[in-house]
PDB file of C-alpha atoms in Angstrom:
ATOM      1  CA  MET A   1     185.039 111.354  37.556  1.00 69.00           C
ATOM      2  CA  PRO A   2     186.604 114.194  35.549  1.00 89.00           C
ATOM      3  CA  PHE A   3     190.176 114.605  34.368  1.00 94.00           C
ATOM      4  CA  GLN A   4     192.530 115.710  37.140  1.00 96.00           C
ATOM      5  CA  ILE A   5     195.043 118.434  36.239  1.00 97.00           C
ATOM      6  CA  THR A   6     197.946 119.323  38.531  1.00 96.00           C
ATOM      7  CA  VAL A   7     200.778 121.746  37.801  1.00 96.00           C
ATOM      8  CA  HIS A   8     204.003 120.974  39.664  1.00 95.00           C
ATOM      9  CA  ALA A   9     205.461 124.484  39.424  1.00 92.00           C
ATOM     10  CA  GLN A  10     208.879 123.666  40.888  1.00 91.00           C
ATOM     11  CA  ASP A  11     209.529 120.903  38.337  1.00 93.00           C
ATOM     12  CA  ARG A  12     207.530 122.580  35.535  1.00 96.00           C
ATOM     13  CA  ILE A  13     205.526 119.383  35.060  1.00 97.00           C
ATOM     14  CA  LEU A  14     201.895 119.373  34.008  1.00 98.00           C
ATOM     15  CA  GLU A  15     200.297 116.184  35.316  1.00 97.00           C
ATOM     16  CA  VAL A  16     196.996 114.832  34.046  1.00 96.00           C
ATOM     17  CA  VAL A  17     195.123 111.797  35.321  1.00 96.00           C
ATOM     18  CA  TYR A  18     192.547 110.402  32.902  1.00 92.00           C
ATOM     19  CA  PRO A  19     189.216 109.118  34.227  1.00 92.00           C
ATOM     20  CA  PRO A  20     188.153 105.489  33.592  1.00 90.00           C
ATOM     21  CA  GLN A  21     185.725 106.709  30.911  1.00 88.00           C
ATOM     22  CA  VAL A  22     185.734 109.919  28.907  1.00 88.00           C
ATOM     23  CA  THR A  23     182.428 111.682  28.301  1.00 86.00           C
ATOM     24  CA  THR A  24     181.923 114.388  25.695  1.00 86.00           C
ATOM     25  CA  ALA A  25     181.257 116.966  28.413  1.00 89.00           C
ATOM     26  CA  ALA A  26     184.333 115.963  30.449  1.00 91.00           C
ATOM     27  CA  LEU A  27     186.497 116.072  27.323  1.00 91.00           C
ATOM     28  CA  ALA A  28     185.317 119.571  26.380  1.00 93.00           C
ATOM     29  CA  GLU A  29     185.925 120.867  29.906  1.00 95.00           C
ATOM     30  CA  TYR A  30     189.335 119.197  30.063  1.00 95.00           C
ATOM     31  CA  LEU A  31     190.487 120.629  26.733  1.00 95.00           C
ATOM     32  CA  ALA A  32     189.600 124.168  27.849  1.00 96.00           C
ATOM     33  CA  ASP A  33     191.177 123.756  31.301  1.00 97.00           C
ATOM     34  CA  VAL A  34     194.401 122.115  30.127  1.00 97.00           C
ATOM     35  CA  LYS A  35     194.976 124.628  27.321  1.00 97.00           C
ATOM     36  CA  LYS A  36     194.727 127.407  29.905  1.00 97.00           C
ATOM     37  CA  ALA A  37     197.197 125.574  32.176  1.00 97.00           C
ATOM     38  CA  ILE A  38     199.579 125.130  29.230  1.00 97.00           C
ATOM     39  CA  THR A  39     199.517 128.780  28.230  1.00 96.00           C
ATOM     40  CA  ASP A  40     199.887 129.834  31.884  1.00 96.00           C
ATOM     41  CA  LEU A  41     203.145 127.821  32.096  1.00 95.00           C
ATOM     42  CA  ASP A  42     204.624 130.241  29.549  1.00 92.00           C
ATOM     43  CA  GLY A  43     207.872 128.494  28.623  1.00 94.00           C
ATOM     44  CA  GLU A  44     209.290 124.983  28.590  1.00 95.00           C
ATOM     45  CA  TRP A  45     207.587 122.270  30.622  1.00 97.00           C
ATOM     46  CA  SER A  46     207.053 118.504  30.641  1.00 97.00           C
ATOM     47  CA  ALA A  47     203.886 116.418  30.614  1.00 97.00           C
ATOM     48  CA  LEU A  48     202.989 113.460  32.797  1.00 97.00           C
ATOM     49  CA  VAL A  49     199.834 111.757  31.551  1.00 94.00           C
ATOM     50  CA  ASP A  50     198.419 108.943  33.665  1.00 94.00           C
ATOM     51  CA  GLN A  51     196.187 106.809  31.462  1.00 90.00           C
ATOM     52  CA  SER A  52     196.262 103.793  33.771  1.00 89.00           C
ATOM     53  CA  GLN A  53     192.535 103.989  34.624  1.00 88.00           C
ATOM     54  CA  LEU A  54     191.413 104.374  31.003  1.00 82.00           C
ATOM     55  CA  ARG A  55     191.102 101.027  29.264  1.00 72.00           C
ATOM     56  CA  VAL A  56     189.784 102.071  25.850  1.00 75.00           C
ATOM     57  CA  MET A  57     190.168 105.479  24.265  1.00 74.00           C
ATOM     58  CA  PRO A  58     187.406 106.148  21.718  1.00 77.00           C
ATOM     59  CA  SER A  59     188.632 107.355  18.323  1.00 79.00           C
ATOM     60  CA  ASP A  60     187.199 110.859  18.818  1.00 83.00           C
ATOM     61  CA  VAL A  61     189.196 111.141  22.056  1.00 83.00           C
ATOM     62  CA  VAL A  62     192.369 109.957  20.298  1.00 81.00           C
ATOM     63  CA  THR A  63     191.836 112.646  17.646  1.00 85.00           C
ATOM     64  CA  ALA A  64     191.235 115.357  20.275  1.00 90.00           C
ATOM     65  CA  MET A  65     194.273 114.302  22.312  1.00 87.00           C
ATOM     66  CA  ALA A  66     196.517 114.185  19.243  1.00 85.00           C
ATOM     67  CA  SER A  67     195.481 117.737  18.424  1.00 90.00           C
ATOM     68  CA  LEU A  68     196.045 118.757  22.053  1.00 93.00           C
ATOM     69  CA  ASN A  69     199.536 117.222  22.019  1.00 90.00           C
ATOM     70  CA  ALA A  70     200.432 119.174  18.886  1.00 90.00           C
ATOM     71  CA  PHE A  71     199.161 122.350  20.608  1.00 95.00           C
ATOM     72  CA  ALA A  72     201.181 121.484  23.721  1.00 95.00           C
ATOM     73  CA  GLN A  73     204.399 121.013  21.776  1.00 93.00           C
ATOM     74  CA  LEU A  74     203.915 124.372  20.087  1.00 94.00           C
ATOM     75  CA  HIS A  75     203.470 125.899  23.561  1.00 97.00           C
ATOM     76  CA  GLY A  76     206.609 124.633  25.279  1.00 97.00           C
ATOM     77  CA  MET A  77     206.137 120.915  25.971  1.00 96.00           C
ATOM     78  CA  LYS A  78     209.659 119.475  25.830  1.00 95.00           C
ATOM     79  CA  ARG A  79     209.067 115.897  27.098  1.00 95.00           C
ATOM     80  CA  SER A  80     206.039 113.685  27.526  1.00 93.00           C
ATOM     81  CA  ALA A  81     205.655 110.631  29.761  1.00 94.00           C
ATOM     82  CA  ARG A  82     202.597 108.412  29.793  1.00 91.00           C
ATOM     83  CA  VAL A  83     201.645 105.903  32.474  1.00 94.00           C
ATOM     84  CA  VAL A  84     199.833 102.848  31.136  1.00 88.00           C
ATOM     85  CA  THR A  85     199.075  99.455  32.629  1.00 84.00           C
ATOM     86  CA  ASP A  86     198.980  97.119  29.644  1.00 73.00           C
ATOM     87  CA  ALA A  87     200.149  96.668  26.064  1.00 68.00           C
ATOM     88  CA  PRO A  88     196.897  97.836  24.383  1.00 64.00           C
ATOM     89  CA  SER A  89     196.999 101.076  26.393  1.00 65.00           C
ATOM     90  CA  GLY A  90     200.634 101.555  25.438  1.00 61.00           C
ATOM     91  CA  LEU A  91     199.724 101.065  21.794  1.00 63.00           C
ATOM     92  CA  GLN A  92     196.975 103.688  22.077  1.00 68.00           C
ATOM     93  CA  ALA A  93     199.449 106.140  23.606  1.00 64.00           C
ATOM     94  CA  TRP A  94     201.925 105.438  20.803  1.00 68.00           C
ATOM     95  CA  ARG A  95     199.248 105.966  18.131  1.00 68.00           C
ATOM     96  CA  MET A  96     198.236 109.268  19.667  1.00 65.00           C
ATOM     97  CA  THR A  97     201.871 110.426  19.772  1.00 68.00           C
ATOM     98  CA  LYS A  98     202.367 109.421  16.148  1.00 68.00           C
ATOM     99  CA  ARG A  99     199.154 111.128  15.073  1.00 66.00           C
ATOM    100  CA  ALA A 100     200.234 114.351  16.799  1.00 64.00           C
ATOM    101  CA  MET A 101     203.584 114.161  14.941  1.00 73.00           C
ATOM    102  CA  LEU A 102     205.497 114.982  18.108  1.00 78.00           C
ATOM    103  CA  SER A 103     209.215 115.588  17.695  1.00 85.00           C
ATOM    104  CA  ILE A 104     209.953 115.718  21.429  1.00 90.00           C
ATOM    105  CA  PRO A 105     211.097 112.760  23.559  1.00 90.00           C
ATOM    106  CA  THR A 106     208.114 110.633  24.598  1.00 88.00           C
ATOM    107  CA  ARG A 107     208.000 107.411  26.606  1.00 89.00           C
ATOM    108  CA  THR A 108     205.514 105.143  28.295  1.00 88.00           C
ATOM    109  CA  PHE A 109     205.947 103.781  31.810  1.00 92.00           C
ATOM    110  CA  GLU A 110     204.165 101.353  34.098  1.00 91.00           C
ATOM    111  CA  THR A 111     204.412 103.580  37.193  1.00 94.00           C
ATOM    112  CA  ARG A 112     204.047 107.262  37.982  1.00 95.00           C
ATOM    113  CA  GLY A 113     207.342 107.206  39.903  1.00 94.00           C
ATOM    114  CA  GLU A 114     209.335 105.973  36.904  1.00 94.00           C
ATOM    115  CA  ALA A 115     207.689 108.587  34.681  1.00 94.00           C
ATOM    116  CA  LEU A 116     208.437 111.411  37.111  1.00 94.00           C
ATOM    117  CA  GLN A 117     212.052 110.307  37.470  1.00 94.00           C
ATOM    118  CA  TRP A 118     212.513 110.381  33.679  1.00 94.00           C
ATOM    119  CA  LEU A 119     210.908 113.837  33.408  1.00 95.00           C
ATOM    120  CA  ARG A 120     212.979 115.271  36.263  1.00 92.00           C
ATOM    121  CA  ASP A 121     216.282 113.893  34.924  1.00 87.00           C
ATOM    122  CA  PRO A 122     216.448 114.609  31.169  1.00 71.00           C
ATOM    123  CA  ASP A 123     220.007 113.299  30.958  1.00 73.00           C
ATOM    124  CA  ALA A 124     218.926 109.843  32.137  1.00 64.00           C
ATOM    125  CA  ASP A 125     218.052 108.741  28.605  1.00 59.00           C
TER     126      ASP A 125
END
């Protein structure tokens, strides 16, 4: 199963659902596709990343995603929400955010609904 990328144009939210396992080929395809989606947004937008199916993120994937997050911030990402199901996954998401040196608001959530609500209502912090 590949990464799933959806752009919610009305809310300016780029949503990504990670597969249970990340292959080298899927990662390369995803990086190309999501960078195109990011540049097509052309302006400010928010990210919703659902990592609930992915249990372990290999170190090369963490490195690639940290670099992608830095790229995303430089290209208009103003908020980032991650959906995780357990503490180890939350820790991985935090490490990736730290490695990318993001200066935007980022949070982890247990459900997609909570994450979307936070992205749609920036003043709810």
